[in-house]
């Protein structure tokens, strides 16, 4: 297959356990992104960074890679074009106001901390009792918060791209997801996580109905007139599942979850700390082996 686009998850995939891009990953993706590089059909190969993060938190990874990428944020809710294209909005989706109010009511009644993403800002309630959750989230993702006294301070017509409940326990996250899905049938609820050497967090994410990283691949391919069978996607966790399924080739790294491994077309023998993405791309595109050092 002559692949036309590469879709990359960030945490646990293109980023190592120290939340950094390795030199091998830089070399391989910079090689593919050279203007003179073409696939076997003579086409440019596009790179998409697909994350649950806000787009402004995705762009530092693009800068670390040293290439011009499409940025998919909020687990598929929005896509921005490359810098060379003026960072135009390729597509966007948001949560309607009635569902948003229902989310606010639920988290208030159950004393849960909620991230609200809109207008390039992460909002959260200023709660001393729950303050450790956003503090750790900021450390792991680089997010900066605008803490507010209550949800009523947000504009009446506010429609965020995504909301996210922060939890510290994996099983608690699974149980909450099971409880909440029937309560919010017109939204997409997905599980994600983030971890470093010090902290682990698990998330229940709220997106517009039907929105996920998989639909973002489809939306992107429609916008760029690319067949989704010509996309190779890399991921490691449940919020990557649909992206791996909707792409022509879905590769889960060796450090991925069992569920994600089970739905992937291929499970790499390499982890994110072993340059799994770079090594798989060298094989897929028949690149010079000395790119891996």
GROMACS .gro file of C-alpha atoms in nm:
model
  293
    1UNK     CA    1   0.000   0.000   0.000
    2UNK     CA    2   0.121   0.348  -0.088
    3UNK     CA    3   0.033   0.548   0.222
    4UNK     CA    4  -0.063   0.913   0.178
    5UNK     CA    5  -0.096   1.023   0.542
    6UNK     CA    6   0.044   0.932   0.883
    7UNK     CA    7  -0.177   0.990   1.190
    8UNK     CA    8   0.008   0.996   1.522
    9UNK     CA    9  -0.121   0.990   1.876
   10UNK     CA   10   0.102   1.183   2.117
   11UNK     CA   11   0.117   1.046   2.473
   12UNK     CA   12   0.246   0.690   2.478
   13UNK     CA   13   0.305   0.691   2.102
   14UNK     CA   14   0.525   0.958   1.941
   15UNK     CA   15   0.621   1.089   2.288
   16UNK     CA   16   0.834   0.872   2.514
   17UNK     CA   17   0.779   0.824   2.886
   18UNK     CA   18   0.957   1.155   2.953
   19UNK     CA   19   0.705   1.332   2.726
   20UNK     CA   20   0.977   1.399   2.470
   21UNK     CA   21   1.028   1.332   2.101
   22UNK     CA   22   1.333   1.113   2.039
   23UNK     CA   23   1.608   1.199   1.792
   24UNK     CA   24   1.521   0.889   1.587
   25UNK     CA   25   1.160   1.004   1.555
   26UNK     CA   26   1.274   1.348   1.447
   27UNK     CA   27   1.507   1.211   1.180
   28UNK     CA   28   1.251   0.973   1.033
   29UNK     CA   29   0.960   1.220   1.022
   30UNK     CA   30   1.180   1.503   0.893
   31UNK     CA   31   1.297   1.270   0.614
   32UNK     CA   32   0.937   1.187   0.518
   33UNK     CA   33   0.840   1.556   0.536
   34UNK     CA   34   1.110   1.676   0.294
   35UNK     CA   35   0.953   1.835  -0.018
   36UNK     CA   36   1.141   1.591  -0.239
   37UNK     CA   37   1.015   1.283  -0.054
   38UNK     CA   38   0.725   1.103  -0.223
   39UNK     CA   39   0.548   0.771  -0.169
   40UNK     CA   40   0.568   0.500  -0.436
   41UNK     CA   41   0.281   0.670  -0.624
   42UNK     CA   42   0.476   0.995  -0.635
   43UNK     CA   43   0.257   1.170  -0.374
   44UNK     CA   44   0.342   1.390  -0.078
   45UNK     CA   45   0.297   1.218   0.259
   46UNK     CA   46   0.103   1.428   0.513
   47UNK     CA   47   0.156   1.405   0.890
   48UNK     CA   48  -0.131   1.449   1.138
   49UNK     CA   49  -0.081   1.485   1.512
   50UNK     CA   50  -0.401   1.358   1.675
   51UNK     CA   51  -0.450   1.418   2.046
   52UNK     CA   52  -0.702   1.465   2.321
   53UNK     CA   53  -0.512   1.782   2.410
   54UNK     CA   54  -0.604   2.135   2.311
   55UNK     CA   55  -0.443   2.229   1.977
   56UNK     CA   56  -0.212   2.482   2.143
   57UNK     CA   57  -0.074   2.192   2.348
   58UNK     CA   58  -0.024   1.983   2.033
   59UNK     CA   59   0.183   2.244   1.849
   60UNK     CA   60   0.487   2.212   2.083
   61UNK     CA   61   0.518   1.849   1.968
   62UNK     CA   62   0.512   1.969   1.608
   63UNK     CA   63   0.789   2.215   1.695
   64UNK     CA   64   0.990   1.941   1.866
   65UNK     CA   65   0.959   1.723   1.554
   66UNK     CA   66   1.069   2.013   1.336
   67UNK     CA   67   0.806   1.951   1.065
   68UNK     CA   68   0.484   2.110   0.939
   69UNK     CA   69   0.183   1.906   1.057
   70UNK     CA   70  -0.195   1.906   1.063
   71UNK     CA   71  -0.313   1.934   1.422
   72UNK     CA   72  -0.616   1.736   1.543
   73UNK     CA   73  -0.719   1.832   1.896
   74UNK     CA   74  -0.978   1.736   2.155
   75UNK     CA   75  -0.987   1.373   2.033
   76UNK     CA   76  -1.120   1.468   1.692
   77UNK     CA   77  -1.331   1.775   1.768
   78UNK     CA   78  -1.115   2.015   1.569
   79UNK     CA   79  -0.845   2.010   1.303
   80UNK     CA   80  -0.614   2.293   1.202
   81UNK     CA   81  -0.415   2.307   0.880
   82UNK     CA   82  -0.039   2.330   0.853
   83UNK     CA   83   0.155   2.646   0.928
   84UNK     CA   84   0.231   2.680   0.558
   85UNK     CA   85  -0.146   2.686   0.497
   86UNK     CA   86  -0.209   2.958   0.755
   87UNK     CA   87  -0.342   2.723   1.025
   88UNK     CA   88  -0.690   2.731   0.872
   89UNK     CA   89  -0.968   2.530   1.038
   90UNK     CA   90  -1.015   2.209   0.839
   91UNK     CA   91  -1.319   2.100   1.048
   92UNK     CA   92  -1.465   2.153   1.396
   93UNK     CA   93  -1.737   2.012   1.626
   94UNK     CA   94  -1.865   2.126   1.966
   95UNK     CA   95  -2.091   2.018   2.257
   96UNK     CA   96  -2.435   2.182   2.253
   97UNK     CA   97  -2.545   2.395   2.546
   98UNK     CA   98  -2.817   2.162   2.678
   99UNK     CA   99  -2.574   1.869   2.709
  100UNK     CA  100  -2.318   2.100   2.864
  101UNK     CA  101  -2.558   2.201   3.141
  102UNK     CA  102  -2.636   1.834   3.210
  103UNK     CA  103  -2.262   1.761   3.243
  104UNK     CA  104  -2.219   2.052   3.485
  105UNK     CA  105  -2.508   1.925   3.697
  106UNK     CA  106  -2.367   1.571   3.714
  107UNK     CA  107  -2.012   1.670   3.814
  108UNK     CA  108  -2.139   1.915   4.077
  109UNK     CA  109  -2.362   1.649   4.233
  110UNK     CA  110  -2.079   1.395   4.237
  111UNK     CA  111  -1.792   1.625   4.338
  112UNK     CA  112  -1.585   1.560   4.025
  113UNK     CA  113  -1.328   1.790   3.863
  114UNK     CA  114  -1.412   1.886   3.506
  115UNK     CA  115  -1.190   2.037   3.238
  116UNK     CA  116  -1.382   2.250   2.986
  117UNK     CA  117  -1.208   2.330   2.657
  118UNK     CA  118  -1.312   2.628   2.451
  119UNK     CA  119  -1.167   2.935   2.278
  120UNK     CA  120  -0.817   2.798   2.329
  121UNK     CA  121  -0.866   2.800   2.708
  122UNK     CA  122  -0.899   2.523   2.966
  123UNK     CA  123  -1.161   2.622   3.225
  124UNK     CA  124  -1.212   2.457   3.563
  125UNK     CA  125  -1.377   2.530   3.896
  126UNK     CA  126  -1.155   2.682   4.162
  127UNK     CA  127  -1.196   2.412   4.429
  128UNK     CA  128  -0.935   2.372   4.706
  129UNK     CA  129  -1.063   2.018   4.770
  130UNK     CA  130  -0.995   1.908   4.410
  131UNK     CA  131  -0.699   2.137   4.333
  132UNK     CA  132  -0.447   1.852   4.307
  133UNK     CA  133  -0.616   1.714   3.994
  134UNK     CA  134  -0.567   2.020   3.768
  135UNK     CA  135  -0.221   2.076   3.919
  136UNK     CA  136  -0.106   1.730   3.811
  137UNK     CA  137  -0.281   1.765   3.475
  138UNK     CA  138  -0.088   2.088   3.412
  139UNK     CA  139   0.243   1.924   3.504
  140UNK     CA  140   0.186   1.632   3.264
  141UNK     CA  141   0.035   1.820   2.967
  142UNK     CA  142   0.158   2.177   2.997
  143UNK     CA  143  -0.201   2.305   3.014
  144UNK     CA  144  -0.272   2.638   3.180
  145UNK     CA  145  -0.607   2.689   3.350
  146UNK     CA  146  -0.853   2.971   3.383
  147UNK     CA  147  -1.014   2.880   3.716
  148UNK     CA  148  -1.365   3.015   3.768
  149UNK     CA  149  -1.588   3.033   4.080
  150UNK     CA  150  -1.886   2.856   3.916
  151UNK     CA  151  -2.010   2.728   3.583
  152UNK     CA  152  -2.264   3.009   3.573
  153UNK     CA  153  -1.982   3.253   3.500
  154UNK     CA  154  -1.937   3.102   3.153
  155UNK     CA  155  -2.133   3.269   2.869
  156UNK     CA  156  -2.487   3.140   2.824
  157UNK     CA  157  -2.418   3.038   2.463
  158UNK     CA  158  -2.083   2.872   2.545
  159UNK     CA  159  -2.028   2.552   2.340
  160UNK     CA  160  -1.691   2.389   2.417
  161UNK     CA  161  -1.512   2.147   2.189
  162UNK     CA  162  -1.465   1.898   2.472
  163UNK     CA  163  -1.508   1.836   2.845
  164UNK     CA  164  -1.309   1.592   3.055
  165UNK     CA  165  -1.344   1.446   3.407
  166UNK     CA  166  -1.012   1.384   3.585
  167UNK     CA  167  -0.978   1.064   3.789
  168UNK     CA  168  -0.685   0.899   3.965
  169UNK     CA  169  -0.792   0.534   3.943
  170UNK     CA  170  -0.828   0.318   3.632
  171UNK     CA  171  -1.115   0.103   3.766
  172UNK     CA  172  -1.300   0.409   3.892
  173UNK     CA  173  -1.274   0.553   3.542
  174UNK     CA  174  -1.418   0.236   3.386
  175UNK     CA  175  -1.705   0.231   3.635
  176UNK     CA  176  -1.785   0.599   3.582
  177UNK     CA  177  -1.781   0.554   3.205
  178UNK     CA  178  -2.025   0.263   3.234
  179UNK     CA  179  -2.252   0.468   3.459
  180UNK     CA  180  -2.248   0.783   3.249
  181UNK     CA  181  -2.289   0.649   2.896
  182UNK     CA  182  -2.664   0.574   2.938
  183UNK     CA  183  -2.712   0.919   3.095
  184UNK     CA  184  -2.562   1.100   2.795
  185UNK     CA  185  -2.682   0.909   2.489
  186UNK     CA  186  -2.641   1.207   2.254
  187UNK     CA  187  -2.271   1.251   2.335
  188UNK     CA  188  -1.959   1.044   2.267
  189UNK     CA  189  -1.789   0.937   2.590
  190UNK     CA  190  -1.437   0.800   2.561
  191UNK     CA  191  -1.169   0.691   2.806
  192UNK     CA  192  -0.815   0.827   2.791
  193UNK     CA  193  -0.518   0.861   3.022
  194UNK     CA  194  -0.193   1.044   3.079
  195UNK     CA  195   0.106   0.946   3.288
  196UNK     CA  196   0.465   1.031   3.360
  197UNK     CA  197   0.721   0.895   3.605
  198UNK     CA  198   0.542   1.065   3.895
  199UNK     CA  199   0.168   1.066   3.818
  200UNK     CA  200  -0.108   0.874   3.645
  201UNK     CA  201  -0.449   1.013   3.556
  202UNK     CA  202  -0.752   0.862   3.383
  203UNK     CA  203  -1.017   1.060   3.201
  204UNK     CA  204  -1.378   1.038   3.090
  205UNK     CA  205  -1.405   1.267   2.789
  206UNK     CA  206  -1.723   1.418   2.646
  207UNK     CA  207  -1.742   1.496   2.274
  208UNK     CA  208  -2.016   1.576   2.029
  209UNK     CA  209  -2.209   1.261   1.936
  210UNK     CA  210  -2.011   1.044   1.697
  211UNK     CA  211  -1.690   1.243   1.733
  212UNK     CA  212  -1.365   1.058   1.801
  213UNK     CA  213  -1.020   1.027   1.649
  214UNK     CA  214  -1.163   0.784   1.394
  215UNK     CA  215  -1.418   1.033   1.262
  216UNK     CA  216  -1.140   1.292   1.252
  217UNK     CA  217  -0.949   1.069   1.010
  218UNK     CA  218  -1.261   1.041   0.792
  219UNK     CA  219  -1.327   1.417   0.810
  220UNK     CA  220  -0.966   1.491   0.722
  221UNK     CA  221  -0.962   1.248   0.432
  222UNK     CA  222  -1.281   1.401   0.289
  223UNK     CA  223  -1.135   1.750   0.318
  224UNK     CA  224  -0.814   1.645   0.144
  225UNK     CA  225  -0.967   1.398  -0.106
  226UNK     CA  226  -0.767   1.107   0.034
  227UNK     CA  227  -0.895   0.751   0.064
  228UNK     CA  228  -0.883   0.648   0.431
  229UNK     CA  229  -0.725   0.318   0.324
  230UNK     CA  230  -0.413   0.523   0.248
  231UNK     CA  231  -0.374   0.638   0.609
  232UNK     CA  232  -0.143   0.462   0.854
  233UNK     CA  233  -0.224   0.542   1.219
  234UNK     CA  234  -0.030   0.482   1.539
  235UNK     CA  235  -0.173   0.469   1.891
  236UNK     CA  236  -0.157   0.301   2.229
  237UNK     CA  237  -0.482   0.359   2.422
  238UNK     CA  238  -0.860   0.329   2.404
  239UNK     CA  239  -0.914   0.678   2.267
  240UNK     CA  240  -0.703   0.573   1.966
  241UNK     CA  241  -0.915   0.267   1.885
  242UNK     CA  242  -1.146   0.426   1.630
  243UNK     CA  243  -0.853   0.598   1.458
  244UNK     CA  244  -0.674   0.266   1.420
  245UNK     CA  245  -0.993   0.102   1.293
  246UNK     CA  246  -1.078   0.372   1.039
  247UNK     CA  247  -0.728   0.388   0.890
  248UNK     CA  248  -0.595   0.158   0.625
  249UNK     CA  249  -0.333   0.033   0.867
  250UNK     CA  250  -0.368   0.075   1.243
  251UNK     CA  251  -0.056   0.002   1.447
  252UNK     CA  252  -0.057  -0.026   1.827
  253UNK     CA  253   0.278   0.008   2.000
  254UNK     CA  254   0.400  -0.265   2.234
  255UNK     CA  255   0.320  -0.050   2.539
  256UNK     CA  256  -0.044  -0.019   2.434
  257UNK     CA  257  -0.347  -0.144   2.624
  258UNK     CA  258  -0.476  -0.495   2.562
  259UNK     CA  259  -0.800  -0.358   2.416
  260UNK     CA  260  -0.616  -0.138   2.168
  261UNK     CA  261  -0.383  -0.421   2.070
  262UNK     CA  262  -0.684  -0.642   2.000
  263UNK     CA  263  -0.836  -0.401   1.745
  264UNK     CA  264  -0.512  -0.296   1.572
  265UNK     CA  265  -0.409  -0.443   1.237
  266UNK     CA  266  -0.059  -0.477   1.373
  267UNK     CA  267   0.105  -0.469   1.716
  268UNK     CA  268   0.460  -0.335   1.698
  269UNK     CA  269   0.732  -0.523   1.881
  270UNK     CA  270   0.862  -0.182   1.994
  271UNK     CA  271   0.736   0.056   2.263
  272UNK     CA  272   0.723   0.435   2.259
  273UNK     CA  273   1.052   0.430   2.454
  274UNK     CA  274   1.207   0.215   2.180
  275UNK     CA  275   1.113   0.450   1.891
  276UNK     CA  276   0.827   0.225   1.781
  277UNK     CA  277   0.678   0.479   1.540
  278UNK     CA  278   1.010   0.560   1.376
  279UNK     CA  279   1.107   0.194   1.337
  280UNK     CA  280   0.771   0.099   1.184
  281UNK     CA  281   0.784   0.393   0.940
  282UNK     CA  282   1.133   0.296   0.822
  283UNK     CA  283   0.996  -0.046   0.729
  284UNK     CA  284   0.668   0.080   0.580
  285UNK     CA  285   0.827   0.342   0.355
  286UNK     CA  286   1.151   0.152   0.290
  287UNK     CA  287   1.358   0.437   0.436
  288UNK     CA  288   1.734   0.432   0.493
  289UNK     CA  289   1.808   0.216   0.795
  290UNK     CA  290   2.070   0.460   0.923
  291UNK     CA  291   1.790   0.699   1.022
  292UNK     CA  292   1.764   0.481   1.335
  293UNK     CA  293   2.076   0.537   1.543
   0.00000   0.00000   0.00000
